[in-house]
mmCIF file of C-alpha atoms and ligand atoms in Angstrom:
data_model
loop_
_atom_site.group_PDB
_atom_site.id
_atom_site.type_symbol
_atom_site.label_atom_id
_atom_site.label_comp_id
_atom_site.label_asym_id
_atom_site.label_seq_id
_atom_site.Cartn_x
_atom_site.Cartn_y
_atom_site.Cartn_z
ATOM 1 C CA UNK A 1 -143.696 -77.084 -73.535
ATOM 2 C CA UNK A 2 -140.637 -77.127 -75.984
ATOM 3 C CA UNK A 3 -137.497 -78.980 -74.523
ATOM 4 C CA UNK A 4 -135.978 -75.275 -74.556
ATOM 5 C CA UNK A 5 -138.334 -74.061 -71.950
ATOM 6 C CA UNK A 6 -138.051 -77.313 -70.057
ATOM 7 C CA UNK A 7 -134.436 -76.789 -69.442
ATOM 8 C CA UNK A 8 -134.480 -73.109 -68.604
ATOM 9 C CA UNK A 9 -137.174 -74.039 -66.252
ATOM 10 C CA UNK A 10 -135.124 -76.229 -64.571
ATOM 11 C CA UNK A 11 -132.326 -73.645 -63.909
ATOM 12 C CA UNK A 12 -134.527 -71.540 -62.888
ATOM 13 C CA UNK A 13 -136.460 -73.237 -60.258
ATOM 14 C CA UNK A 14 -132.692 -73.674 -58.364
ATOM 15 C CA UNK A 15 -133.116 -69.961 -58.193
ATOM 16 C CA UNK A 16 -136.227 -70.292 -56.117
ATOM 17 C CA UNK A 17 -135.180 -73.193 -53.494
ATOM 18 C CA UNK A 18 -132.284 -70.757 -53.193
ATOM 19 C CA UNK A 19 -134.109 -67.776 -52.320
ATOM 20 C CA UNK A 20 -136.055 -70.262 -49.522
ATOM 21 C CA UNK A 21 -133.385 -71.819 -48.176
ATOM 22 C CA UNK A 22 -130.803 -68.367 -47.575
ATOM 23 C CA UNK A 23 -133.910 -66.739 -46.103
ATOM 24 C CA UNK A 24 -134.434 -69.564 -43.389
ATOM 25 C CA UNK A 25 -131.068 -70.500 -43.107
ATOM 26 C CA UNK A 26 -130.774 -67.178 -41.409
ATOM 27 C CA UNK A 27 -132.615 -68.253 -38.570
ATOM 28 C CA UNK A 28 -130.837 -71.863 -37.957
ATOM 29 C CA UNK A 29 -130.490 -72.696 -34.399
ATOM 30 C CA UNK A 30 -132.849 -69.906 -33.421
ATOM 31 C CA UNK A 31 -135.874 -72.658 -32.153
ATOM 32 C CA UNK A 32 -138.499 -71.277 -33.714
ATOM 33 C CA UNK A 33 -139.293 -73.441 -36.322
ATOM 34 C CA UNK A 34 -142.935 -71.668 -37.261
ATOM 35 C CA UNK A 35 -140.216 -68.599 -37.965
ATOM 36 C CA UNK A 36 -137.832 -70.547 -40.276
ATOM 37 C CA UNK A 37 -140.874 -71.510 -41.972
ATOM 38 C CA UNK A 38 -142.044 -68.258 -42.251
ATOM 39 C CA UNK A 39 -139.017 -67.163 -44.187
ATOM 40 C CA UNK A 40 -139.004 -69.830 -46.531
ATOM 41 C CA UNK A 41 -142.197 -69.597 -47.227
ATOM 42 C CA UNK A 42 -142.367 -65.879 -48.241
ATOM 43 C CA UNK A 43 -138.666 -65.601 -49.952
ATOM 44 C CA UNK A 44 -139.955 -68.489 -51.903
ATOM 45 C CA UNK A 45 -143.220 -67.093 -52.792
ATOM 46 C CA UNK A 46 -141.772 -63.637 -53.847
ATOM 47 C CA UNK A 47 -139.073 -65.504 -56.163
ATOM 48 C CA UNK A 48 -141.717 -67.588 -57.649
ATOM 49 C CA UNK A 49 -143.609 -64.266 -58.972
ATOM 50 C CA UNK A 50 -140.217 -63.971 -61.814
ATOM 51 C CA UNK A 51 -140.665 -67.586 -63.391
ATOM 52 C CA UNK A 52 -142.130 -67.834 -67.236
ATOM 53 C CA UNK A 53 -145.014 -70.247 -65.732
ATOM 54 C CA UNK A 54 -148.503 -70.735 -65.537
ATOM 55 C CA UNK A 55 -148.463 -72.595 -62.091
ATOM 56 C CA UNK A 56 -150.644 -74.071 -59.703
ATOM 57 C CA UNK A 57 -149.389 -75.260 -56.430
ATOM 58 C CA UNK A 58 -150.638 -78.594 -55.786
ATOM 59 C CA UNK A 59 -148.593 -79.941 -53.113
ATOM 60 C CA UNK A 60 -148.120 -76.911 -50.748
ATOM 61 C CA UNK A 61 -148.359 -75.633 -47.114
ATOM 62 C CA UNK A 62 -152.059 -76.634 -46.489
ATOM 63 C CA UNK A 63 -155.512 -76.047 -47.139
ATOM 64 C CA UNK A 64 -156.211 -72.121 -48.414
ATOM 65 C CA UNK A 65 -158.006 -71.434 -45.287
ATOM 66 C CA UNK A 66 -155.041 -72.253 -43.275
ATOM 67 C CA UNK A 67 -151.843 -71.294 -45.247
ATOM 68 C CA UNK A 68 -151.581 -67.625 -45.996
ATOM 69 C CA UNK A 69 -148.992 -68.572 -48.507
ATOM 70 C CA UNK A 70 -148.379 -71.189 -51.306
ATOM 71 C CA UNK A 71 -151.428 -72.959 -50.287
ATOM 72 C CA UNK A 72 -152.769 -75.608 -52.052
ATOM 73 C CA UNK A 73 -154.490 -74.332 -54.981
ATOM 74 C CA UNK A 74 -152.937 -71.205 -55.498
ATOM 75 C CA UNK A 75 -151.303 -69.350 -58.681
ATOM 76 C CA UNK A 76 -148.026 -68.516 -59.004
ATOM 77 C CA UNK A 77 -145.529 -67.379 -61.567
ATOM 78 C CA UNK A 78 -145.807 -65.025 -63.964
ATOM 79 C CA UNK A 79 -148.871 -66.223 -65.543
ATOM 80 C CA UNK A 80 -148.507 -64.539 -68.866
ATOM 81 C CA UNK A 81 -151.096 -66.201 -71.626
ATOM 82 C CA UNK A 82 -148.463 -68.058 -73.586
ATOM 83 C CA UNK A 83 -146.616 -69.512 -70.078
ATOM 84 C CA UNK A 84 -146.693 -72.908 -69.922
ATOM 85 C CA UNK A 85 -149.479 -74.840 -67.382
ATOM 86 C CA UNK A 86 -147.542 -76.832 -64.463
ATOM 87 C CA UNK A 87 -148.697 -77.894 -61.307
ATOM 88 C CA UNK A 88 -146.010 -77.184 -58.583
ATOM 89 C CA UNK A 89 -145.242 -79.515 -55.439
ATOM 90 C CA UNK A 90 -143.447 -77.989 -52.842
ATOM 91 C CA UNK A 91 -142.075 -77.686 -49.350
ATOM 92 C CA UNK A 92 -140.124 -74.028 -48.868
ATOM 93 C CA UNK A 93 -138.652 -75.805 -45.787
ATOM 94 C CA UNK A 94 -138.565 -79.282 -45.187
ATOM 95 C CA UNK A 95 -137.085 -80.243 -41.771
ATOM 96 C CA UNK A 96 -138.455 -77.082 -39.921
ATOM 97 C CA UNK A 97 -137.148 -78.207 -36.380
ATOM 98 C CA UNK A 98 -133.552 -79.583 -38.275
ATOM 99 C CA UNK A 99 -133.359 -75.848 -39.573
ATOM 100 C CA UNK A 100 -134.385 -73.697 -36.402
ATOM 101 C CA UNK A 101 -132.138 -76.701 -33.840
ATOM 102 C CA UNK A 102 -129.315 -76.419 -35.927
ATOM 103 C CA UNK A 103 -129.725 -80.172 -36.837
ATOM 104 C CA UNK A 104 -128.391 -81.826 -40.580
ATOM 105 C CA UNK A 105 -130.975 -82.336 -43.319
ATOM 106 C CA UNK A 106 -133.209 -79.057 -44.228
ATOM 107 C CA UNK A 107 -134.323 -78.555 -47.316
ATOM 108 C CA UNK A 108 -135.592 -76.050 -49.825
ATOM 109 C CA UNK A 109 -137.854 -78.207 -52.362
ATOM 110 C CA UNK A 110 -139.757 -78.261 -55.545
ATOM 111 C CA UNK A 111 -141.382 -79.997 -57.963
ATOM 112 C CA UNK A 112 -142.608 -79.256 -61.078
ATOM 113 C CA UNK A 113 -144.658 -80.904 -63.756
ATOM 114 C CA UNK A 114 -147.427 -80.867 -66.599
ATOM 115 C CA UNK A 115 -151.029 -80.519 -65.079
ATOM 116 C CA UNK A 116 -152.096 -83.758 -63.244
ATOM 117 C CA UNK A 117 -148.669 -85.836 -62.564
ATOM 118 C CA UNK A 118 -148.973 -85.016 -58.932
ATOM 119 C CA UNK A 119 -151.025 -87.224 -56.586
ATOM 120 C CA UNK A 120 -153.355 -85.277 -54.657
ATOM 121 C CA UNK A 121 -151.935 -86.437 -51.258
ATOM 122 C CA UNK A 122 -153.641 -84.836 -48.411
ATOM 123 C CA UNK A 123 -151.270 -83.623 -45.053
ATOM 124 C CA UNK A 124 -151.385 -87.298 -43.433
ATOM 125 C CA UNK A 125 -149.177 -89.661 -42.813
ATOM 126 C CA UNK A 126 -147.689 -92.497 -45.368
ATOM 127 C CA UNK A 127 -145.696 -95.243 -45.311
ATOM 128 C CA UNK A 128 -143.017 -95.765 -47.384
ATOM 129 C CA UNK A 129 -139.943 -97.740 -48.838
ATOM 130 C CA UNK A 130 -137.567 -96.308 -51.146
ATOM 131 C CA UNK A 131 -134.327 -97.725 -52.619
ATOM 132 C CA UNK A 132 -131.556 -96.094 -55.709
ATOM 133 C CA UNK A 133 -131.605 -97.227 -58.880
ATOM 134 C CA UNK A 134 -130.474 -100.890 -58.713
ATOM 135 C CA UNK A 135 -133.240 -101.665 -56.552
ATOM 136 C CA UNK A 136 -136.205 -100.620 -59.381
ATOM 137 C CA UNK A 137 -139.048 -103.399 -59.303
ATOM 138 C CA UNK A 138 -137.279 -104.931 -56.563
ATOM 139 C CA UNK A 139 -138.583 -103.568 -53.500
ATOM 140 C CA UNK A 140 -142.069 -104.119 -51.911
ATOM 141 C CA UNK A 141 -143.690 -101.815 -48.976
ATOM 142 C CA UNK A 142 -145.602 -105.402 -48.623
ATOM 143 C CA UNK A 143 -142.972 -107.619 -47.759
ATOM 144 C CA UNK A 144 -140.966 -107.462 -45.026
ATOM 145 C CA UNK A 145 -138.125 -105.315 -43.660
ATOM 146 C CA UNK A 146 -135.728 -108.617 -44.324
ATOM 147 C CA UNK A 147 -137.379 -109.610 -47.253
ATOM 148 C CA UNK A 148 -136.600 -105.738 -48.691
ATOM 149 C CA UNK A 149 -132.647 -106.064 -47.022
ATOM 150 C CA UNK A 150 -131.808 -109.632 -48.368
ATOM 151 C CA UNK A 151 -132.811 -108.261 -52.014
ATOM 152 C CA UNK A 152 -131.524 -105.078 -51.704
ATOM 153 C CA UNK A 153 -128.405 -106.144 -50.142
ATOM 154 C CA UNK A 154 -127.998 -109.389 -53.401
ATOM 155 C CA UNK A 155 -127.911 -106.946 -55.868
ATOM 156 C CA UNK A 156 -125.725 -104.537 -54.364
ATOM 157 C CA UNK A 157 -123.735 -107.823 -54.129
ATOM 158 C CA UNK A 158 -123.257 -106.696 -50.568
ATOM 159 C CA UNK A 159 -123.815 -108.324 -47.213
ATOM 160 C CA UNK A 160 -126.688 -107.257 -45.652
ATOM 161 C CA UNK A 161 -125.059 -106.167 -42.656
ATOM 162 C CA UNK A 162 -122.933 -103.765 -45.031
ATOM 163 C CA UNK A 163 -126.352 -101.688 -45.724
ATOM 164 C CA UNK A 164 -127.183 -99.313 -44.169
ATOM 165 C CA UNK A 165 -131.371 -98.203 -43.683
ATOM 166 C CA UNK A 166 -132.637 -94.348 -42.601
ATOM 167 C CA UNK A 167 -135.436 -94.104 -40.834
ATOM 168 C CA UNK A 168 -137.246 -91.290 -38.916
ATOM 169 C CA UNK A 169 -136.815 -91.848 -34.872
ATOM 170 C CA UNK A 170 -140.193 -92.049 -33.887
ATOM 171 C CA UNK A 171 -141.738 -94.351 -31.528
ATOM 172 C CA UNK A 172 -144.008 -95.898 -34.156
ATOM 173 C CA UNK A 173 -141.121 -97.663 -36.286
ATOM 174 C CA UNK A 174 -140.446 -99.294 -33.052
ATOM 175 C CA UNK A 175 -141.485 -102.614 -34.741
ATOM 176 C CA UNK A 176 -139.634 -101.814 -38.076
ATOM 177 C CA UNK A 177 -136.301 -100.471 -36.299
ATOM 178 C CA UNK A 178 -136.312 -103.978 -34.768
ATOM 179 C CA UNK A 179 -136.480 -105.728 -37.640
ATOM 180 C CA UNK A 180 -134.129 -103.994 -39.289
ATOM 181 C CA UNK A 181 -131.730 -104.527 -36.388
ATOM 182 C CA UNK A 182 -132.249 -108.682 -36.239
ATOM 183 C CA UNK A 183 -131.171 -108.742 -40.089
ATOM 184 C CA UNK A 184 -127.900 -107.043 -38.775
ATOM 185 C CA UNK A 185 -128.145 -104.231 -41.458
ATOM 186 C CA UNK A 186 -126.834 -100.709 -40.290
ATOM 187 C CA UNK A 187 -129.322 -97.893 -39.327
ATOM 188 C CA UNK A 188 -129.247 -94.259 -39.031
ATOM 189 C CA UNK A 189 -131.944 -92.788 -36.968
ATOM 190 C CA UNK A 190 -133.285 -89.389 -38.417
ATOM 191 C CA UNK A 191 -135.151 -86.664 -36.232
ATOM 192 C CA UNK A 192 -136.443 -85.438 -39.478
ATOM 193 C CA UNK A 193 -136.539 -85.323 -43.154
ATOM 194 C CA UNK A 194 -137.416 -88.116 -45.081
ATOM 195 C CA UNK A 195 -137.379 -86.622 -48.397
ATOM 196 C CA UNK A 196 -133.644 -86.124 -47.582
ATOM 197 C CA UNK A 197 -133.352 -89.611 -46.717
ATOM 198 C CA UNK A 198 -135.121 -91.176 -50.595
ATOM 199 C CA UNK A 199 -133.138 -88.951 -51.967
ATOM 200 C CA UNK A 200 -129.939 -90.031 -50.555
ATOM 201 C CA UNK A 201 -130.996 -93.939 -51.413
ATOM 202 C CA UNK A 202 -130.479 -93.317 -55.196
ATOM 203 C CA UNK A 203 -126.580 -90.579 -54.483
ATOM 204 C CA UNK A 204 -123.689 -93.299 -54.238
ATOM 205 C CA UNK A 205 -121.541 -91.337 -52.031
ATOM 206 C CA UNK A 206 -124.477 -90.655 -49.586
ATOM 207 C CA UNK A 207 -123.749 -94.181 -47.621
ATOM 208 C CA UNK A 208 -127.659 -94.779 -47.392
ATOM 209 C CA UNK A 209 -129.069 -97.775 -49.108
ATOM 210 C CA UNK A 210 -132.639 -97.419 -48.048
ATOM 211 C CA UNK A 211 -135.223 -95.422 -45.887
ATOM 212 C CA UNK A 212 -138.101 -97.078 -44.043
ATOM 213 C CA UNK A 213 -140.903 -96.084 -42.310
ATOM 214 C CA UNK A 214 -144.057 -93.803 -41.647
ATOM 215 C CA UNK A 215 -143.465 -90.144 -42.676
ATOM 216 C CA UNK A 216 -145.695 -87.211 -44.379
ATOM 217 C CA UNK A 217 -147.506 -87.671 -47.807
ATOM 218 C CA UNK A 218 -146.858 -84.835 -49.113
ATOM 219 C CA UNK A 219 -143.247 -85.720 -48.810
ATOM 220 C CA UNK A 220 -144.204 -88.847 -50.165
ATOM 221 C CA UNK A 221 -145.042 -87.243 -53.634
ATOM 222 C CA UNK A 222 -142.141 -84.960 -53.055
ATOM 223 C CA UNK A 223 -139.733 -87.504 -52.802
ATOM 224 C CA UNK A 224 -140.981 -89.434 -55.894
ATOM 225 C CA UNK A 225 -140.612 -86.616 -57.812
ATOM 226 C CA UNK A 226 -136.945 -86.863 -56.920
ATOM 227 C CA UNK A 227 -136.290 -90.633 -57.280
ATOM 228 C CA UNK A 228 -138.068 -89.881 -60.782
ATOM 229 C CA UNK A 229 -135.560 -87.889 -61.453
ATOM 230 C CA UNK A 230 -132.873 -89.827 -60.081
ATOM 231 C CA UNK A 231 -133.857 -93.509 -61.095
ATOM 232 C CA UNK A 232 -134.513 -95.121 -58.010
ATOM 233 C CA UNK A 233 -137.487 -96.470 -56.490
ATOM 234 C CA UNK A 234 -140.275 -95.770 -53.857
ATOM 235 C CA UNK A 235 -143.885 -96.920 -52.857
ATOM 236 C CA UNK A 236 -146.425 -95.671 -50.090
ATOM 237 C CA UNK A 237 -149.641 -95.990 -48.759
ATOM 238 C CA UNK A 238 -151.809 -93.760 -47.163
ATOM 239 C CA UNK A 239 -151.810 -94.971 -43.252
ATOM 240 C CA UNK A 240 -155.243 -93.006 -41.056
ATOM 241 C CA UNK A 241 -155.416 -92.608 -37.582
ATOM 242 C CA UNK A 242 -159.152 -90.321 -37.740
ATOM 243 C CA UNK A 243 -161.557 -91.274 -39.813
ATOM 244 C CA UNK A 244 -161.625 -87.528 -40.417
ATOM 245 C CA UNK A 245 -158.482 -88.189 -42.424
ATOM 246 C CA UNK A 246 -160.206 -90.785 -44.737
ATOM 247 C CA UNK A 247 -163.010 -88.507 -45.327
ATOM 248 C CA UNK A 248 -160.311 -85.853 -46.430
ATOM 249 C CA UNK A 249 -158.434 -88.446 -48.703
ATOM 250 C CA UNK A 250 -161.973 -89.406 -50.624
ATOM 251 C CA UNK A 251 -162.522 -85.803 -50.854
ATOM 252 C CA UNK A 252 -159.157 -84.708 -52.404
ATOM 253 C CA UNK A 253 -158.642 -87.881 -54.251
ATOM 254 C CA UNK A 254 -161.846 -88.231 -56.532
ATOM 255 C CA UNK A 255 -162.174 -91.778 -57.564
ATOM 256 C CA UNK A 256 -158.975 -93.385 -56.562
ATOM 257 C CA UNK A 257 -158.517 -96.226 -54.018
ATOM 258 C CA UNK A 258 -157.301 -94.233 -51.277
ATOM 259 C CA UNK A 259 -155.998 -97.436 -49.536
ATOM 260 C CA UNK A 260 -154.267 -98.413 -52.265
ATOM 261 C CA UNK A 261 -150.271 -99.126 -52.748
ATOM 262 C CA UNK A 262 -149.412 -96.227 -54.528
ATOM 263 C CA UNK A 263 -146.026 -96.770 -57.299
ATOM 264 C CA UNK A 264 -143.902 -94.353 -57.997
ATOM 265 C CA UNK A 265 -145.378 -93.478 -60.991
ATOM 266 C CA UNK A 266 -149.336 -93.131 -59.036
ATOM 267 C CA UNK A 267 -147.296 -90.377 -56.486
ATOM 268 C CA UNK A 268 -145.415 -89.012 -59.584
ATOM 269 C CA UNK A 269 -144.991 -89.203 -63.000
ATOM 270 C CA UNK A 270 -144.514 -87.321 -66.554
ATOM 271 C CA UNK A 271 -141.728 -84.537 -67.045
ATOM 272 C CA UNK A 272 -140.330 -83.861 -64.196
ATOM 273 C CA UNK A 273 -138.298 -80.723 -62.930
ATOM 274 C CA UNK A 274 -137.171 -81.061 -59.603
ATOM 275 C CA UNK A 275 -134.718 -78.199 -57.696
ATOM 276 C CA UNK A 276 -133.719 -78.473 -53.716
ATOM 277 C CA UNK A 277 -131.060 -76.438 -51.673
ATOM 278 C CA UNK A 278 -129.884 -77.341 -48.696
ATOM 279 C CA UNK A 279 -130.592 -75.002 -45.936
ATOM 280 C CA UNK A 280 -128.097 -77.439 -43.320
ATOM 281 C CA UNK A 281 -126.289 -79.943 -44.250
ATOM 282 C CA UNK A 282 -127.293 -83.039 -45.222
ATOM 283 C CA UNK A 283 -126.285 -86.448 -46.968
ATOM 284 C CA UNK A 284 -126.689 -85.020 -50.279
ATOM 285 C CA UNK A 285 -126.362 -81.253 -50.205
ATOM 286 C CA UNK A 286 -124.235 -78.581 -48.278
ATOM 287 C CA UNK A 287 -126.591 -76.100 -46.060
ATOM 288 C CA UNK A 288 -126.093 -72.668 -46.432
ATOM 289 C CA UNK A 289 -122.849 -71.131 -45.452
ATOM 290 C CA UNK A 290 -122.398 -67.286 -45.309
ATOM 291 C CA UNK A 291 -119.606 -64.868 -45.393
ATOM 292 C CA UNK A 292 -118.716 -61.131 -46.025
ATOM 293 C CA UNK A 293 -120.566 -59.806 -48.392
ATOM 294 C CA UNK A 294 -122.828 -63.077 -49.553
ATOM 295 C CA UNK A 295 -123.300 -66.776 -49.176
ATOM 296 C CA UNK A 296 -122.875 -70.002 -51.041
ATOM 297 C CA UNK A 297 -125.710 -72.748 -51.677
ATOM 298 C CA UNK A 298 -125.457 -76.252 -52.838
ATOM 299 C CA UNK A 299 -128.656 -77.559 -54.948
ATOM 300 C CA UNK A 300 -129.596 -80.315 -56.808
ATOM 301 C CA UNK A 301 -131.579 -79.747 -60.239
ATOM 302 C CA UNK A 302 -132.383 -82.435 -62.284
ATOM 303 C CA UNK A 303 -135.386 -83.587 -64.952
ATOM 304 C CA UNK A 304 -136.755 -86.740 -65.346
ATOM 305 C CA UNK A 305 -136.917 -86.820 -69.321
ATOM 306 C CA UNK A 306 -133.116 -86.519 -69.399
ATOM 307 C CA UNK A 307 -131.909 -88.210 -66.104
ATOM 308 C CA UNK A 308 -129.094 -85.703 -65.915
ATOM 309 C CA UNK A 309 -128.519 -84.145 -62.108
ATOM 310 C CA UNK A 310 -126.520 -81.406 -61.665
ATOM 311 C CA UNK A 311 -125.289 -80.272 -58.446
ATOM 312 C CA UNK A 312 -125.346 -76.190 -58.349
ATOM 313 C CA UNK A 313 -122.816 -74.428 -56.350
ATOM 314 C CA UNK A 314 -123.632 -71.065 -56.057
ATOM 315 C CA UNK A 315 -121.856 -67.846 -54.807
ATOM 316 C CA UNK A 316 -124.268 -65.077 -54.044
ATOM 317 C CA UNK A 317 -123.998 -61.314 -54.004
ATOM 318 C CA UNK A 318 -125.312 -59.423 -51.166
ATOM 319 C CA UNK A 319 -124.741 -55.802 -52.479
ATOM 320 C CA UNK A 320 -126.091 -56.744 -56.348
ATOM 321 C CA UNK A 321 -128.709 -58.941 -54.328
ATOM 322 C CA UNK A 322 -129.933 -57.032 -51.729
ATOM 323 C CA UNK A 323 -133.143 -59.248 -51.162
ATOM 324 C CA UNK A 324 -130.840 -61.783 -49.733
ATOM 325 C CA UNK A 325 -129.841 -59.582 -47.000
ATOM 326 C CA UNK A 326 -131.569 -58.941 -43.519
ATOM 327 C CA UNK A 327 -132.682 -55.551 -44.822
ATOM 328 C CA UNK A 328 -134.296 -57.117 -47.984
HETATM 329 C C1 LIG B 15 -142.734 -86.388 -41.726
HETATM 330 C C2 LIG B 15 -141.511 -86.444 -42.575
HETATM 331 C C3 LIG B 15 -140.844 -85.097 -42.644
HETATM 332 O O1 LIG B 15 -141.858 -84.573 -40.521
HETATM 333 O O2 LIG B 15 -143.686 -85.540 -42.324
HETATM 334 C C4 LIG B 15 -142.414 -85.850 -40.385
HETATM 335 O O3 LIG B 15 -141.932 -86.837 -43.856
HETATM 336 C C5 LIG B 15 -143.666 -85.763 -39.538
HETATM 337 O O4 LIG B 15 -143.700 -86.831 -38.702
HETATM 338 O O5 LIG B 15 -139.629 -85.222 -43.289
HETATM 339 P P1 LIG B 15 -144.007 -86.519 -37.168
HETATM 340 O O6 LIG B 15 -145.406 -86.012 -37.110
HETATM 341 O O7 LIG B 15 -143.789 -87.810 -36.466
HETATM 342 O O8 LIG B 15 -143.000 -85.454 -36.780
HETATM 343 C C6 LIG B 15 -140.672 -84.524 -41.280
HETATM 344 O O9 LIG B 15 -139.684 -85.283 -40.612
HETATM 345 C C7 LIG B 15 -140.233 -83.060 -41.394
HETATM 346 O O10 LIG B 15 -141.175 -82.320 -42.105
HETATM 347 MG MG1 LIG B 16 -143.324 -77.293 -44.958
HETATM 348 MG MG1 LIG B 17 -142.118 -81.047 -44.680
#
């Protein structure tokens, strides 16, 4: 791929989170989240058949058998002979409930990538630390939630009671969340999105420092696509509950050690494009706010190779864009 085509295919991946995140940001607050889904799913699929690629969704909603749409394994772009190869990582909508409850944090993601930079990570959990820039080599899903703070917080040159962590609300960081809380750092409980939360880690103004805690793998490789992108720093590790799950993992993952730590680089690596839009609002991005006539998104684009991150603001045309609207 020439650096030329690398850059337009950056631009041009904002244009499909976009299309995913107006179609389910229609249907915020309805509580239906298998319906917000729905839409982002299919607006992104259809906006996916106009890119110059040779893709191959790798990170997607499921298994073929079970996802009608962007499943794992399937084609998409335009697929013309000279299109370049890349295997795609995706989530048309992540924080289904946050979008159809109204709640801050949905977003429209993708990740793109020469062929085999993406961890096969199947649909289970994994755990995970992640930390911005400053914080590269320095963290360890290994040590403990103090351990991770006192570092973090000495070369932020901060106290550590002036960090603050994310962490999903769940009953199984119960331990973790009261770790966190005897070091005296800050939290903010999350209902959902975690990819949200590593992202926000590495954004200054975001006022998160670093996320904690058990959330999906596929969001795991997500989110290191970002913090590729963005400089910072994140580990997981596979965590099973069936052995069902294992059995899955060794299938999926060939020869690797699927109880290994996995680095940054084993979840992600190589040239990276990454695009999300916010479909609410969230610690990095705007949601999707309409008015006569159209609607304006806030994405992030960015590419590894270069480090640069753009933040798109984009005003959109129902009439000249009818596919946007309800009749599209
Ligand atoms: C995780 C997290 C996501 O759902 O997958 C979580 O990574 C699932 O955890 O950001 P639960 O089964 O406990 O809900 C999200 O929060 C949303 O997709
Ligand atoms: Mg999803
Ligand atoms: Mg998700």
């Amino acid at each position: 791929m020439t650096p030329v085509d690398d850059r337009n295919l950056a631009l041009e991946l904002a244009r499909v989170t976009e299309a995913a995140a107006i179609a389910s940001a229609r249907s915020m607050g309805q509580g239906d989240p298998t319906y917000s889904d729905q839409m982002a799913v299919s607006a992104m699929r259809a906006a996916f058949d106009a890119m110059h690629i040779n893709g191959t969704v790798v990170i997607g909603e499921g298994e073929r058998d079970e996802a009608p749409m962007l499943y794992i394994g399937e084609e998409v772009g335009c697929r013309a002979p000279h299109d370049p190869k890349m295997d795609i990582a995706l989530d048309p909508l992540e924080g289904t409930n946050l979008c159809a409850y109204g709640r801050p944090g949905a977003l429209a993601l993708i990740a793109m990538a020469p062929q085999g930079c993406f961890l096969n990570a199947p649909d289970i959990y994994m755990k995970k630390i992640a930390a911005g820039p400053v914080a590269r080599g320095a963290i360890d899903l290994d040590a403990s939630p103090a351990e991770n703070l006192h570092r973090l917080a000495e070369l932020k040159g901060v106290r550590v009671e002036e960090l603050t962590a994310m962490i999903l609300d769940r009953p199984r960081h119960e331990e973790v969340i009261a770790a966190i809380r005897k070091t005296g750092a800050r939290i903010r409980l999350i209902e959902d999105g975690d990819v949200d939360a590593a992202i926000a880690t590495c954004r200054p103004d975001s006022g998160i420092d670093i996320m904690f805690g058990i959330g999906g793998a596929p969001e795991g490789v997500l989110a290191a696509a970002a913090m590729q992108c963005l400089g910072g720093e994140i580990q997981g590790r596979l965590m099973f509950y069936k052995d069902e799950e294992r059995q899955r993992a060794r299938r999926i993952m060939g020869d690797r050690d699927i109880e290994a730590l996995l680095t940054m680089h084993d979840l992600a690596h190589g040239e990276i494009v990454f695009a999300a839009t916010g479909v609410t609002n969230g610690s990095i991005l705007k949601g999707v706010r309409f008015f006569a006539g159209g609607c304006e998104t806030h994405s992030l684009v960015m590419r590894s190779k270069s480090g640069t991150v753009r933040t798109i603001e984009a005003m959109h045309d129902f009439e000249r864009k009818p596919a946007y609207t309800l009749e599209g």
